[in-house]
Coordinates of C-alpha atoms in Angstrom, one line a residue:
Chain A
M11 CA -11.1 -17.8 33.8
R12 CA -10.4 -14.7 31.8
G13 CA -8.1 -16.5 29.6
F14 CA -10.9 -19.1 28.8
L15 CA -13.3 -16.2 28.3
A16 CA -11.1 -14.1 25.9
V17 CA -10.7 -17.3 23.6
Y18 CA -14.5 -18.2 23.8
L19 CA -15.4 -14.4 23.4
R20 CA -13.2 -14.3 20.3
E21 CA -15.0 -17.1 18.8
L22 CA -18.4 -15.5 19.7
L23 CA -17.4 -12.5 18.1
I24 CA -16.5 -14.0 15.1
I25 CA -19.9 -15.8 14.8
W26 CA -21.7 -12.6 15.6
H27 CA -19.9 -10.7 12.5
R28 CA -20.7 -13.7 10.3
L29 CA -23.9 -14.6 11.5
P30 CA -26.1 -14.0 8.5
R31 CA -23.7 -15.9 6.3
M32 CA -23.2 -18.5 8.7
L33 CA -27.0 -19.4 9.0
L34 CA -27.3 -19.4 5.4
S35 CA -24.5 -21.8 4.9
F36 CA -25.7 -24.0 8.0
S37 CA -29.2 -24.4 6.1
V38 CA -27.6 -25.6 2.8
S39 CA -26.5 -29.2 3.5
P40 CA -29.4 -30.2 5.8
T41 CA -32.0 -28.8 3.3
L42 CA -30.3 -30.9 0.5
Y43 CA -30.3 -34.0 2.7
L44 CA -33.9 -33.5 3.7
V45 CA -35.2 -33.0 0.1
A46 CA -32.9 -35.7 -1.3
F47 CA -33.4 -38.2 1.1
G48 CA -36.5 -37.3 3.0
F49 CA -38.9 -35.9 0.7
G50 CA -37.5 -37.3 -2.5
L51 CA -36.8 -40.9 -1.4
G52 CA -38.7 -41.3 1.6
K53 CA -41.9 -39.5 1.4
D54 CA -43.9 -43.0 1.9
L55 CA -41.0 -44.9 3.5
T56 CA -41.1 -45.9 7.1
V57 CA -38.1 -47.0 9.2
E58 CA -38.6 -48.5 12.8
G59 CA -42.3 -48.0 12.4
R60 CA -42.0 -44.3 11.8
P61 CA -41.9 -41.9 8.7
Y62 CA -38.5 -42.0 7.3
L63 CA -38.4 -38.1 7.8
E64 CA -38.7 -38.4 11.7
F65 CA -35.9 -41.2 11.4
L66 CA -33.7 -38.8 9.3
V67 CA -33.9 -35.5 11.0
P68 CA -32.0 -36.5 14.4
G69 CA -29.6 -38.3 12.0
V70 CA -29.1 -34.9 10.2
V71 CA -28.9 -33.0 13.5
A72 CA -26.1 -35.5 14.7
A73 CA -24.3 -35.4 11.3
A74 CA -24.5 -31.4 11.3
S75 CA -23.5 -31.0 14.8
M76 CA -20.6 -33.2 14.3
M77 CA -19.4 -31.3 11.4
Q78 CA -19.9 -27.9 12.9
G79 CA -18.2 -29.0 16.0
F80 CA -15.2 -30.6 14.3
G81 CA -15.5 -27.5 11.9
I82 CA -13.6 -25.5 14.7
N83 CA -10.4 -27.1 13.4
V84 CA -10.8 -24.9 10.1
E85 CA -11.0 -21.8 12.3
I86 CA -8.0 -22.7 14.3
N87 CA -6.0 -23.5 11.2
V88 CA -6.8 -20.2 9.6
A89 CA -5.9 -18.5 13.0
R90 CA -2.6 -20.5 13.2
F91 CA -1.1 -20.8 9.7
Y92 CA -2.9 -17.7 8.1
L93 CA -3.8 -14.9 10.5
R94 CA -1.1 -16.3 13.1
I95 CA -3.6 -15.4 16.0
F96 CA -2.6 -18.6 17.6
E97 CA 0.7 -16.9 18.5
E98 CA -1.2 -14.2 20.5
F99 CA -2.6 -17.1 22.5
Q100 CA 0.6 -18.7 22.9
A101 CA 2.2 -15.5 24.0
A102 CA -0.4 -14.9 26.7
P103 CA -0.3 -16.1 30.1
I104 CA -3.0 -18.4 29.9
S105 CA -3.2 -22.4 30.4
N106 CA -3.8 -25.0 27.8
W107 CA -7.0 -25.9 29.4
A108 CA -8.2 -22.2 29.0
Y109 CA -7.2 -22.2 25.3
V110 CA -8.7 -25.6 24.8
L111 CA -11.9 -25.2 26.6
G112 CA -12.5 -21.8 25.0
E113 CA -12.2 -23.3 21.5
I114 CA -14.2 -26.3 22.0
L115 CA -17.1 -24.3 23.5
G116 CA -16.7 -22.1 20.3
G117 CA -17.2 -25.3 18.1
V118 CA -20.1 -26.5 20.6
T119 CA -21.7 -23.1 20.0
R120 CA -21.6 -23.3 16.3
A121 CA -23.0 -26.8 16.4
L122 CA -26.0 -25.5 18.5
L123 CA -26.6 -22.8 16.0
S124 CA -26.6 -25.2 13.1
T125 CA -29.0 -27.5 15.1
L126 CA -31.6 -24.7 15.6
V127 CA -31.3 -24.0 11.9
I128 CA -32.2 -27.5 10.9
L129 CA -34.8 -27.8 13.7
A130 CA -36.4 -24.4 11.9
I131 CA -36.3 -26.0 8.5
T132 CA -37.8 -29.2 9.7
A133 CA -40.6 -27.4 11.9
L134 CA -41.7 -25.7 8.6
A135 CA -41.6 -29.1 6.7
G136 CA -44.1 -30.0 9.5
V137 CA -41.8 -32.8 11.1
K138 CA -42.7 -33.1 14.9
L139 CA -40.1 -34.2 17.5
H140 CA -39.8 -34.4 21.2
L141 CA -37.1 -31.5 21.8
G142 CA -36.6 -31.9 25.4
P143 CA -33.4 -31.7 27.5
A144 CA -32.1 -35.1 26.6
F145 CA -32.4 -34.0 23.0
F146 CA -30.1 -31.1 23.6
L147 CA -27.7 -33.0 25.8
G148 CA -27.1 -35.4 23.0
V149 CA -26.5 -32.5 20.4
F150 CA -24.0 -31.0 23.2
L151 CA -22.4 -34.1 23.9
N152 CA -21.9 -34.9 20.3
A153 CA -20.6 -31.3 19.5
F154 CA -18.2 -31.4 22.5
V155 CA -16.7 -34.9 21.3
F156 CA -16.0 -33.6 17.6
A157 CA -15.0 -30.1 18.9
S158 CA -12.4 -31.7 21.1
L159 CA -11.2 -33.9 18.5
G160 CA -11.2 -30.8 16.0
V161 CA -8.9 -28.9 18.3
A162 CA -6.6 -31.9 18.8
S163 CA -6.3 -32.5 15.1
A164 CA -5.7 -28.7 14.3
M165 CA -2.8 -28.7 17.0
L166 CA -1.3 -32.1 15.6
I167 CA -1.3 -31.3 11.7
R168 CA 1.5 -29.3 10.0
S169 CA -0.5 -27.6 7.3
H170 CA -3.9 -26.8 6.3
A171 CA -3.9 -29.6 3.5
D172 CA -3.2 -32.2 6.3
Q173 CA -6.6 -31.0 7.7
A174 CA -8.3 -31.9 4.6
L175 CA -7.0 -35.4 4.7
V176 CA -8.3 -35.9 8.2
T177 CA -11.8 -34.6 7.3
N178 CA -12.1 -36.6 4.0
F179 CA -10.8 -39.8 5.6
I180 CA -12.6 -39.9 9.1
I181 CA -15.3 -37.2 9.3
T182 CA -16.9 -37.5 5.8
P183 CA -17.3 -41.5 5.9
M184 CA -18.8 -41.1 9.6
V185 CA -21.5 -38.8 8.2
F186 CA -22.8 -41.6 6.1
L187 CA -21.9 -44.6 8.3
G188 CA -22.8 -43.4 11.8
G189 CA -26.4 -44.2 12.0
T190 CA -27.6 -41.0 10.3
F191 CA -29.3 -42.2 7.2
F192 CA -30.0 -45.7 8.0
P193 CA -30.3 -47.8 11.0
V194 CA -27.0 -49.7 11.9
E195 CA -29.1 -52.3 13.6
G196 CA -30.2 -53.7 10.3
L197 CA -26.7 -54.4 9.2
P198 CA -25.1 -57.8 9.3
A199 CA -23.0 -58.4 12.6
W200 CA -19.7 -58.1 10.7
A201 CA -20.6 -54.6 9.6
R202 CA -22.6 -53.6 12.5
L203 CA -19.6 -54.1 15.0
P204 CA -17.0 -51.5 13.6
L205 CA -20.0 -48.8 13.1
K206 CA -20.8 -49.3 16.8
L207 CA -17.2 -47.9 17.7
L208 CA -18.1 -44.7 15.9
P209 CA -19.0 -41.9 18.3
L210 CA -21.6 -40.6 15.8
T211 CA -23.4 -43.9 15.9
H212 CA -23.9 -43.4 19.6
A213 CA -24.8 -39.8 19.3
S214 CA -27.4 -40.4 16.5
H215 CA -28.6 -43.2 18.7
L216 CA -29.0 -40.8 21.5
I217 CA -30.3 -37.9 19.8
R218 CA -32.8 -40.0 17.9
N219 CA -34.2 -41.8 20.8
A220 CA -34.6 -38.4 22.8
A221 CA -36.1 -36.9 19.7
Y222 CA -38.7 -40.0 19.7
G223 CA -39.5 -39.3 23.5
N224 CA -37.9 -42.5 24.5
P225 CA -35.7 -43.0 27.5
V226 CA -32.0 -42.0 27.0
P227 CA -30.0 -45.0 26.0
L228 CA -27.3 -45.1 29.0
T229 CA -24.9 -47.1 27.2
S230 CA -24.5 -44.4 24.1
L231 CA -24.5 -41.6 27.0
Y232 CA -21.7 -43.2 28.7
I233 CA -19.5 -43.8 25.7
L234 CA -20.2 -40.2 24.6
L235 CA -19.2 -39.1 28.1
I236 CA -15.8 -41.1 27.9
I237 CA -14.9 -40.1 24.5
A238 CA -15.6 -36.4 25.2
G239 CA -13.3 -36.8 28.3
L240 CA -10.6 -38.6 26.2
G241 CA -11.1 -36.0 23.4
F242 CA -10.4 -32.9 25.9
F243 CA -7.4 -34.7 27.2
L244 CA -6.0 -35.3 23.8
A245 CA -6.7 -31.7 23.0
Y246 CA -5.2 -30.5 26.0
H247 CA -1.9 -32.4 25.5
S248 CA -1.8 -31.6 21.8
V249 CA -1.5 -27.8 22.4
D250 CA 2.1 -28.1 23.2
R251 CA 2.8 -29.9 20.2
A252 CA 1.9 -27.0 18.3
R253 CA 4.7 -25.0 19.9
D254 CA 7.7 -25.8 17.5
Chain B
M24 CA 22.3 2.2 37.8
A25 CA 19.4 0.5 36.3
G26 CA 18.7 -3.2 37.2
L27 CA 18.7 -6.0 34.7
A28 CA 15.5 -6.6 32.8
V29 CA 16.4 -9.5 30.7
R30 CA 19.5 -11.8 31.0
I31 CA 20.1 -14.6 28.3
E32 CA 22.6 -17.3 28.9
S33 CA 24.0 -19.6 26.2
L34 CA 20.7 -19.9 24.2
V35 CA 20.8 -22.7 21.6
K36 CA 17.9 -23.7 19.2
E37 CA 18.4 -26.5 16.8
Y38 CA 15.8 -27.4 14.2
G39 CA 17.1 -30.9 13.1
R40 CA 20.7 -30.4 12.0
L41 CA 20.5 -26.8 11.7
R42 CA 21.6 -24.6 14.4
A43 CA 19.6 -21.5 14.4
L44 CA 21.1 -20.1 17.6
D45 CA 24.5 -21.2 18.9
G46 CA 24.9 -20.0 22.5
V47 CA 23.6 -16.5 22.4
S48 CA 24.1 -14.6 25.7
F49 CA 23.4 -11.0 26.5
E50 CA 21.9 -8.8 29.0
I51 CA 19.3 -6.1 28.6
R52 CA 19.3 -3.2 31.3
E53 CA 15.9 -1.7 32.7
G54 CA 14.6 1.2 30.4
E55 CA 16.9 0.5 27.7
L56 CA 16.3 -0.1 24.1
F57 CA 18.2 -3.0 23.0
A58 CA 18.5 -3.7 19.0
L59 CA 19.5 -7.3 17.4
L60 CA 20.9 -6.4 14.2
G61 CA 21.5 -9.1 11.4
P62 CA 20.8 -10.3 8.1
N63 CA 17.6 -12.7 7.3
G64 CA 18.3 -16.0 9.0
A65 CA 20.7 -14.8 11.5
G66 CA 18.4 -16.0 14.4
K67 CA 16.7 -12.6 15.2
T68 CA 13.2 -14.0 15.0
T69 CA 14.1 -17.4 16.8
T70 CA 15.4 -15.3 19.7
I71 CA 12.3 -13.2 20.0
R72 CA 10.1 -16.5 19.6
I73 CA 12.0 -18.2 22.5
L74 CA 11.7 -15.1 24.8
S75 CA 8.0 -14.6 24.1
G76 CA 7.3 -18.5 24.9
L77 CA 6.3 -19.3 21.3
T78 CA 9.4 -21.6 20.6
R79 CA 11.2 -24.1 23.2
P80 CA 14.9 -23.7 23.2
T81 CA 17.2 -26.5 22.9
A82 CA 19.3 -25.3 25.6
G83 CA 20.1 -22.2 27.5
R84 CA 18.3 -20.1 30.5
V85 CA 16.7 -16.9 30.4
W86 CA 15.5 -14.5 33.3
F87 CA 13.1 -11.5 33.2
F88 CA 13.8 -9.4 36.4
E89 CA 15.4 -12.3 37.9
K90 CA 12.5 -14.6 37.2
D91 CA 13.5 -17.9 35.3
I92 CA 11.0 -17.7 32.3
F93 CA 11.1 -21.4 31.6
R94 CA 10.1 -22.2 35.4
E95 CA 7.7 -19.4 36.0
S96 CA 6.4 -19.1 32.3
L97 CA 2.9 -17.6 33.2
A98 CA 4.7 -14.9 35.5
A99 CA 7.1 -14.2 33.0
K100 CA 4.6 -13.9 30.1
R101 CA 2.7 -11.1 32.3
M102 CA 5.7 -8.9 32.0
V103 CA 6.1 -9.0 28.3
G104 CA 4.4 -7.5 25.3
L105 CA 5.0 -8.9 21.9
V106 CA 4.9 -7.1 18.7
P107 CA 5.4 -9.8 16.1
Q108 CA 6.7 -9.5 12.4
A109 CA 3.5 -10.9 11.0
V110 CA 0.4 -8.5 11.5
N111 CA -1.5 -11.1 13.9
L112 CA -4.8 -9.1 14.2
D113 CA -8.1 -10.3 13.9
L114 CA -9.0 -8.9 10.8
E115 CA -12.9 -9.7 11.1
L116 CA -13.2 -7.9 14.3
T117 CA -13.0 -4.1 15.3
L118 CA -10.0 -2.5 16.7
W119 CA -11.7 -2.1 20.0
E120 CA -12.6 -5.8 20.1
N121 CA -9.0 -7.0 19.2
L122 CA -8.0 -4.9 22.4
L123 CA -10.8 -6.4 24.4
I124 CA -9.6 -10.0 23.7
H125 CA -6.1 -9.1 24.3
G126 CA -6.8 -7.4 27.6
L127 CA -8.8 -10.5 28.8
L128 CA -6.0 -12.8 27.7
F129 CA -3.7 -10.9 30.3
G130 CA -6.2 -10.9 33.1
M131 CA -7.5 -7.4 32.9
S132 CA -10.7 -6.5 34.1
R133 CA -13.1 -4.9 31.5
R134 CA -13.1 -1.4 33.2
A135 CA -9.1 -1.3 33.0
I136 CA -9.2 -2.6 29.5
A137 CA -11.6 0.4 28.6
Q138 CA -9.6 3.0 30.2
R139 CA -6.2 1.7 28.8
A140 CA -7.5 1.1 25.4
E141 CA -8.8 4.7 25.1
E142 CA -5.7 6.0 26.2
L143 CA -3.6 4.0 23.7
L144 CA -5.9 4.3 21.0
R145 CA -5.7 8.1 21.3
F146 CA -1.8 7.8 21.7
A147 CA -1.7 6.1 18.4
E148 CA -4.3 8.2 16.7
L149 CA -6.7 5.4 16.1
W150 CA -9.5 6.4 18.5
E151 CA -11.9 7.6 15.8
R152 CA -11.5 4.4 14.0
R153 CA -12.1 2.2 17.2
N154 CA -15.2 0.6 15.9
Q155 CA -14.1 -0.2 12.5
R156 CA -13.0 -3.7 11.3
V157 CA -9.3 -4.2 11.3
R158 CA -9.2 -5.3 7.7
T159 CA -10.2 -1.6 6.6
L160 CA -6.9 -0.2 8.0
S161 CA -3.9 0.6 6.2
G162 CA -0.6 -1.1 6.7
G163 CA 0.8 1.4 8.9
M164 CA -2.4 1.7 10.9
K165 CA -2.3 -2.0 11.5
R166 CA 1.4 -1.8 12.7
R167 CA 0.1 0.9 15.4
L168 CA -2.6 -1.1 16.4
L169 CA -0.2 -4.0 17.0
I170 CA 2.1 -1.9 19.0
I171 CA -0.5 -0.6 21.2
R172 CA -2.1 -4.0 21.8
A173 CA 1.4 -5.2 23.0
L174 CA 1.2 -2.2 25.4
L175 CA -2.1 -2.7 26.7
H176 CA -1.5 -4.8 29.8
A177 CA 1.4 -2.3 30.6
P178 CA 4.3 -4.9 30.1
R179 CA 7.5 -4.0 31.7
I180 CA 9.4 -5.5 28.6
L181 CA 8.4 -5.1 25.1
F182 CA 9.7 -7.4 22.2
M183 CA 9.2 -6.0 18.7
D184 CA 10.3 -8.2 15.9
E185 CA 10.9 -6.2 12.8
P186 CA 8.4 -3.8 13.7
T187 CA 8.6 -1.3 10.7
V188 CA 9.3 -4.1 7.8
G189 CA 7.7 -3.3 4.6
L190 CA 6.5 0.0 5.4
D191 CA 6.9 3.2 3.8
P192 CA 9.8 5.4 4.9
H193 CA 7.6 8.3 6.2
I194 CA 5.4 5.7 8.1
R195 CA 8.6 4.1 9.3
R196 CA 9.7 7.3 10.8
R197 CA 6.3 8.0 12.5
L198 CA 6.6 4.6 14.2
W199 CA 10.2 5.3 15.3
G200 CA 8.8 8.2 17.2
L201 CA 6.2 6.1 18.7
I202 CA 8.7 3.7 19.8
K203 CA 11.1 6.4 21.4
Q204 CA 7.9 7.6 23.2
I205 CA 7.2 4.3 24.7
Q206 CA 10.9 4.0 25.8
T207 CA 10.7 7.4 27.5
K208 CA 7.7 6.0 29.6
G209 CA 10.0 3.4 31.2
T210 CA 9.5 0.3 29.1
T211 CA 12.5 -1.9 28.3
I212 CA 12.5 -2.6 24.7
L213 CA 14.2 -5.5 22.8
L214 CA 14.0 -4.8 18.7
T215 CA 15.1 -6.7 16.0
T216 CA 15.8 -5.2 12.7
H217 CA 17.7 -5.4 9.4
Y218 CA 17.3 -1.7 8.8
I219 CA 20.5 -0.2 9.7
E220 CA 19.3 3.5 10.3
E221 CA 16.5 2.1 12.3
A222 CA 19.1 0.5 14.9
E223 CA 21.3 3.5 14.7
F224 CA 18.4 6.0 15.6
L225 CA 16.6 3.9 18.0
A226 CA 18.9 1.7 19.9
D227 CA 21.1 2.4 23.1
R228 CA 23.1 -0.7 22.4
V229 CA 23.2 -3.0 19.5
A230 CA 24.1 -6.6 19.0
F231 CA 25.4 -8.1 15.8
L232 CA 23.7 -11.5 15.5
D233 CA 25.2 -13.5 12.4
R234 CA 24.7 -17.1 11.8
G235 CA 23.3 -17.7 15.3
R236 CA 26.0 -16.0 17.2
I237 CA 26.4 -12.5 18.8
V238 CA 29.6 -11.4 17.1
A239 CA 29.9 -7.9 18.7
L240 CA 27.9 -5.8 21.2
D241 CA 28.0 -2.0 22.0
T242 CA 26.6 1.3 21.5
P243 CA 25.9 2.6 17.9
Q244 CA 28.4 5.4 18.7
N245 CA 31.1 3.3 19.8
F246 CA 30.8 0.9 17.0
I247 CA 31.3 3.6 14.6
Q248 CA 34.0 5.4 16.4
T249 CA 35.8 2.1 16.2
L250 CA 36.2 2.5 12.5
G251 CA 36.6 6.5 12.4
E252 CA 34.5 9.3 10.8
V253 CA 34.3 9.3 7.3
A254 CA 34.1 6.4 4.8
V255 CA 35.4 6.7 1.2
D256 CA 33.7 4.4 -1.3
V257 CA 35.6 3.2 -4.3
V258 CA 34.2 1.5 -7.4
T259 CA 37.1 -0.4 -8.9
S260 CA 37.2 -3.3 -11.5
E261 CA 37.1 -5.7 -8.8
G262 CA 34.0 -4.3 -7.0
L263 CA 33.4 -1.6 -4.4
K264 CA 35.9 -1.1 -1.8
T265 CA 35.8 1.1 1.4
Y266 CA 38.4 2.9 3.3
Y267 CA 37.8 4.3 6.6
F268 CA 39.3 7.7 8.0
R269 CA 39.6 9.4 11.5
N270 CA 38.7 12.7 10.1
R271 CA 37.2 14.5 7.0
G272 CA 40.6 16.1 6.0
E273 CA 42.4 12.6 5.5
A274 CA 39.4 11.3 3.8
E275 CA 39.3 14.2 1.4
R276 CA 43.1 13.8 0.6
E277 CA 42.8 10.0 -0.3
A278 CA 39.6 10.5 -2.3
M279 CA 41.4 13.3 -4.5
K280 CA 44.5 10.9 -5.0
L281 CA 42.2 8.1 -6.0
S282 CA 39.8 10.4 -8.3
K283 CA 43.0 11.6 -10.0
Q284 CA 43.6 7.7 -10.8
G285 CA 40.4 7.7 -12.4
E286 CA 38.5 5.8 -9.9
S287 CA 34.7 6.6 -8.9
V288 CA 34.9 8.0 -5.4
T289 CA 32.3 8.9 -2.8
L290 CA 32.7 10.4 0.7
R291 CA 30.1 9.4 3.4
R292 CA 29.8 9.4 7.2
I293 CA 30.5 5.9 8.6
N294 CA 27.4 4.0 9.7
L295 CA 26.5 1.1 11.6
E296 CA 26.5 -1.2 8.4
D297 CA 30.1 -0.4 8.1
A298 CA 30.7 -1.8 11.5
F299 CA 28.6 -4.8 10.8
I300 CA 30.6 -5.6 7.6
H301 CA 33.7 -5.1 9.8
F302 CA 32.7 -7.5 12.3
T303 CA 31.1 -10.3 10.2
G304 CA 32.6 -9.8 6.8
R305 CA 29.0 -9.7 5.5
K306 CA 26.3 -7.0 4.5
V307 CA 23.0 -7.0 6.8

């Protein structure tokens, strides 16, 4: 238990020391998305019978929590290849699950912080959403899924450059195609099917429904729970691969 | 007689077709300071990495105080402190925070961490800087922090991989004092180095590691006595040649003879490097 606490506490201390910089950086992308796609493009636009901004904000939250959750891989890479702190964890008497859970929760914490920054910005812009437990459950699950995939990818890659490939080919396309900026339901069936396989599509769907005050879409919830479990399993088994 | 702290049997590590360790076996007695001496690429760091659980061996067995470290890896890790070659400290965190994380990793309570961290920070003369970020420390201070971090959970065995590499000579000497003090408190130490004088000054016993094999193992004094007492270095047209003599008188007579022949001659005490060259045919 203390092993898990040590790994998570390290992430929390890093966040604490960098907090002002971090909050500022969390606000840049969502502000740009909101200005460009929300205020610029969609002031009078409606989607699913609602103002486009109300559609957009949950999508931006899903995308940002995905990016910040997955972004734990950058921290792990720095700790592994540059600072070599990963060796301190490897030499310590802690189990793989303690390490993996600590790092995943580090990613989830960053994701929740970035969500709070977006909600603060959108509140200032006058966007009203239903921010109940289901909304934050959606954010948590989404962050957990991508943080666990982030930990797994950080363990499997052999250099920092490999990580950029994973981000460019998998994460960046998902930001745009995972039901964040437009409804997947509006696409033709051949395009809709592959997008329905993306975890972000289900996270956007869940978070958006929660933000509208609708019932939680159970299919998306179960799919995210299953992927979170698989992601954790993959991350857990990837730790030994990082040992040469 | 002290018991065995470390027992290594036929350790092999292969990276593809490269055999980094080729059947390394040795034992370290409890409370002993044992040095692995060898040139870069000899297999010193690979040995330490395997013993610390950072790298899996291709073959071989290792016991710490009779515990098989591959079967009981968590129990074995609790006995060990590691001072790695690279300064793997969290530069953004304070000295205190670095120690706190390490203590929690090794299952210590917050109270025990606070007590032990204060004791060690004072011992390493870093107490006044405990709330500073590590990135503000000098190279020597970071090395001291690295050493006390490894000692925080009171390990019975300490592995030090080139602990003074890249440091100024006066800081290196200060760290030697620190390492000796740690040994006098009963900690068994395995140290790797390619600094001859470091192994000679610190180690109770030295193993010469070359191309992944232990080529000789003895006390520094015995290694030196094997060759004699005084060395005569002669610079010839073919390069440097060294002759070894049992006593200074013999060496001086030979030096005088060579010098009359117009050779450039230097007399000096035989050191561990001479022994290394004698056994391996290579410089450290």
